[in-house]
């Protein structure tokens, strides 16, 4: 459950990087159910998300939700370099230790 008192949903922006439409819809629906006014930007590829961050440095994301199973997930270091202050929540339905190690090496603190 989300503590709504601690979140200003009008200023909170979430970047969702997920290539599976069903998963993306489920994640967004769950967040909107708790925080209907929150702003979620969705990209299918990591490179598109990084390009967005790099081309709009004034846009501040509070949280990035990243699927570690993306085909282009090797660009995590570029994502973290583009927005090093942001919290990144890594999600995956895989058992690929190298992906987790790469994510942690690039700055993701937990997964």
mmCIF file of C-alpha atoms in Angstrom:
data_model
loop_
_atom_site.group_PDB
_atom_site.id
_atom_site.type_symbol
_atom_site.label_atom_id
_atom_site.label_comp_id
_atom_site.label_asym_id
_atom_site.label_seq_id
_atom_site.Cartn_x
_atom_site.Cartn_y
_atom_site.Cartn_z
ATOM 1 C CA UNK A 1 0.000 0.000 0.000
ATOM 2 C CA UNK A 2 1.263 3.458 -0.899
ATOM 3 C CA UNK A 3 1.362 6.125 1.819
ATOM 4 C CA UNK A 4 -0.548 8.861 -0.010
ATOM 5 C CA UNK A 5 0.323 11.431 2.655
ATOM 6 C CA UNK A 6 3.999 11.236 1.718
ATOM 7 C CA UNK A 7 3.492 11.612 -2.035
ATOM 8 C CA UNK A 8 2.565 14.773 -3.850
ATOM 9 C CA UNK A 9 1.099 13.050 -6.888
ATOM 10 C CA UNK A 10 0.998 16.234 -8.955
ATOM 11 C CA UNK A 11 4.785 16.622 -8.771
ATOM 12 C CA UNK A 12 5.679 12.925 -8.780
ATOM 13 C CA UNK A 13 6.739 11.602 -12.171
ATOM 14 C CA UNK A 14 7.402 7.952 -12.884
ATOM 15 C CA UNK A 15 9.259 6.642 -15.914
ATOM 16 C CA UNK A 16 8.189 3.097 -16.780
ATOM 17 C CA UNK A 17 10.442 1.128 -19.130
ATOM 18 C CA UNK A 18 8.611 -2.063 -20.038
ATOM 19 C CA UNK A 19 8.255 -3.787 -23.404
ATOM 20 C CA UNK A 20 5.359 -6.089 -22.537
ATOM 21 C CA UNK A 21 2.068 -4.188 -23.038
ATOM 22 C CA UNK A 22 0.175 -6.343 -20.543
ATOM 23 C CA UNK A 23 2.781 -5.844 -17.821
ATOM 24 C CA UNK A 24 2.985 -2.111 -18.535
ATOM 25 C CA UNK A 25 -0.792 -1.760 -18.338
ATOM 26 C CA UNK A 26 -0.930 -3.745 -15.102
ATOM 27 C CA UNK A 27 1.801 -1.648 -13.465
ATOM 28 C CA UNK A 28 0.209 1.610 -14.580
ATOM 29 C CA UNK A 29 -3.285 0.532 -13.523
ATOM 30 C CA UNK A 30 -2.040 -0.428 -10.061
ATOM 31 C CA UNK A 31 -0.244 2.913 -9.593
ATOM 32 C CA UNK A 32 -3.178 4.956 -10.916
ATOM 33 C CA UNK A 33 -5.559 3.102 -8.606
ATOM 34 C CA UNK A 34 -3.568 4.367 -5.608
ATOM 35 C CA UNK A 35 -2.473 7.741 -7.053
ATOM 36 C CA UNK A 36 -4.833 8.821 -9.841
ATOM 37 C CA UNK A 37 -3.118 12.174 -10.484
ATOM 38 C CA UNK A 38 0.416 10.829 -10.827
ATOM 39 C CA UNK A 39 2.293 11.316 -14.098
ATOM 40 C CA UNK A 40 3.641 8.144 -15.728
ATOM 41 C CA UNK A 41 5.709 8.207 -18.903
ATOM 42 C CA UNK A 42 6.037 4.816 -20.595
ATOM 43 C CA UNK A 43 8.717 3.661 -23.031
ATOM 44 C CA UNK A 44 9.109 0.253 -24.600
ATOM 45 C CA UNK A 45 12.901 0.392 -24.983
ATOM 46 C CA UNK A 46 15.685 1.547 -22.712
ATOM 47 C CA UNK A 47 17.285 3.579 -25.500
ATOM 48 C CA UNK A 48 14.069 5.576 -26.046
ATOM 49 C CA UNK A 49 13.852 6.299 -22.319
ATOM 50 C CA UNK A 50 17.497 7.391 -22.147
ATOM 51 C CA UNK A 51 17.054 9.603 -25.202
ATOM 52 C CA UNK A 52 14.042 11.226 -23.514
ATOM 53 C CA UNK A 53 15.999 11.919 -20.320
ATOM 54 C CA UNK A 54 19.015 13.253 -22.203
ATOM 55 C CA UNK A 55 16.925 15.499 -24.459
ATOM 56 C CA UNK A 56 14.806 16.878 -21.586
ATOM 57 C CA UNK A 57 17.218 17.429 -18.675
ATOM 58 C CA UNK A 58 14.703 19.714 -16.941
ATOM 59 C CA UNK A 59 12.235 16.829 -16.617
ATOM 60 C CA UNK A 60 12.704 15.245 -13.226
ATOM 61 C CA UNK A 61 11.575 11.696 -12.593
ATOM 62 C CA UNK A 62 10.985 10.626 -9.000
ATOM 63 C CA UNK A 63 11.189 6.945 -9.864
ATOM 64 C CA UNK A 64 12.211 4.820 -12.821
ATOM 65 C CA UNK A 65 10.680 1.356 -13.060
ATOM 66 C CA UNK A 66 12.933 -0.707 -15.322
ATOM 67 C CA UNK A 67 12.351 -4.198 -16.689
ATOM 68 C CA UNK A 68 15.740 -5.956 -16.586
ATOM 69 C CA UNK A 69 14.550 -8.372 -19.259
ATOM 70 C CA UNK A 70 14.548 -5.764 -22.049
ATOM 71 C CA UNK A 71 16.535 -6.637 -25.180
ATOM 72 C CA UNK A 72 18.584 -3.423 -24.856
ATOM 73 C CA UNK A 73 19.089 -3.573 -21.070
ATOM 74 C CA UNK A 74 22.864 -3.324 -21.532
ATOM 75 C CA UNK A 75 22.411 0.458 -21.564
ATOM 76 C CA UNK A 76 21.687 0.701 -17.839
ATOM 77 C CA UNK A 77 24.906 2.626 -17.245
ATOM 78 C CA UNK A 78 23.746 5.288 -19.712
ATOM 79 C CA UNK A 79 20.368 5.498 -17.984
ATOM 80 C CA UNK A 80 21.981 5.982 -14.604
ATOM 81 C CA UNK A 81 24.457 8.532 -15.983
ATOM 82 C CA UNK A 82 21.605 10.507 -17.557
ATOM 83 C CA UNK A 83 19.672 10.762 -14.279
ATOM 84 C CA UNK A 84 21.918 9.681 -11.395
ATOM 85 C CA UNK A 85 19.751 11.186 -8.641
ATOM 86 C CA UNK A 86 16.664 9.114 -9.418
ATOM 87 C CA UNK A 87 15.597 5.936 -7.660
ATOM 88 C CA UNK A 88 15.467 2.959 -10.005
ATOM 89 C CA UNK A 89 13.244 -0.006 -9.278
ATOM 90 C CA UNK A 90 14.419 -2.982 -11.327
ATOM 91 C CA UNK A 91 11.854 -5.654 -12.093
ATOM 92 C CA UNK A 92 12.383 -8.942 -13.881
ATOM 93 C CA UNK A 93 10.894 -12.365 -14.257
ATOM 94 C CA UNK A 94 14.209 -13.943 -15.159
ATOM 95 C CA UNK A 95 16.991 -15.644 -13.304
ATOM 96 C CA UNK A 96 19.938 -14.005 -15.001
ATOM 97 C CA UNK A 97 22.574 -13.088 -12.390
ATOM 98 C CA UNK A 98 24.648 -11.132 -14.913
ATOM 99 C CA UNK A 99 21.757 -8.706 -15.503
ATOM 100 C CA UNK A 100 21.418 -8.105 -11.765
ATOM 101 C CA UNK A 101 25.173 -7.615 -11.322
ATOM 102 C CA UNK A 102 25.262 -5.154 -14.224
ATOM 103 C CA UNK A 103 22.344 -3.209 -12.764
ATOM 104 C CA UNK A 104 24.020 -2.963 -9.359
ATOM 105 C CA UNK A 105 27.342 -2.004 -10.942
ATOM 106 C CA UNK A 106 25.579 0.843 -12.723
ATOM 107 C CA UNK A 107 24.017 2.244 -9.580
ATOM 108 C CA UNK A 108 20.766 0.408 -8.955
ATOM 109 C CA UNK A 109 20.850 -0.212 -5.231
ATOM 110 C CA UNK A 110 18.300 -3.007 -4.915
ATOM 111 C CA UNK A 111 16.218 -5.224 -7.149
#
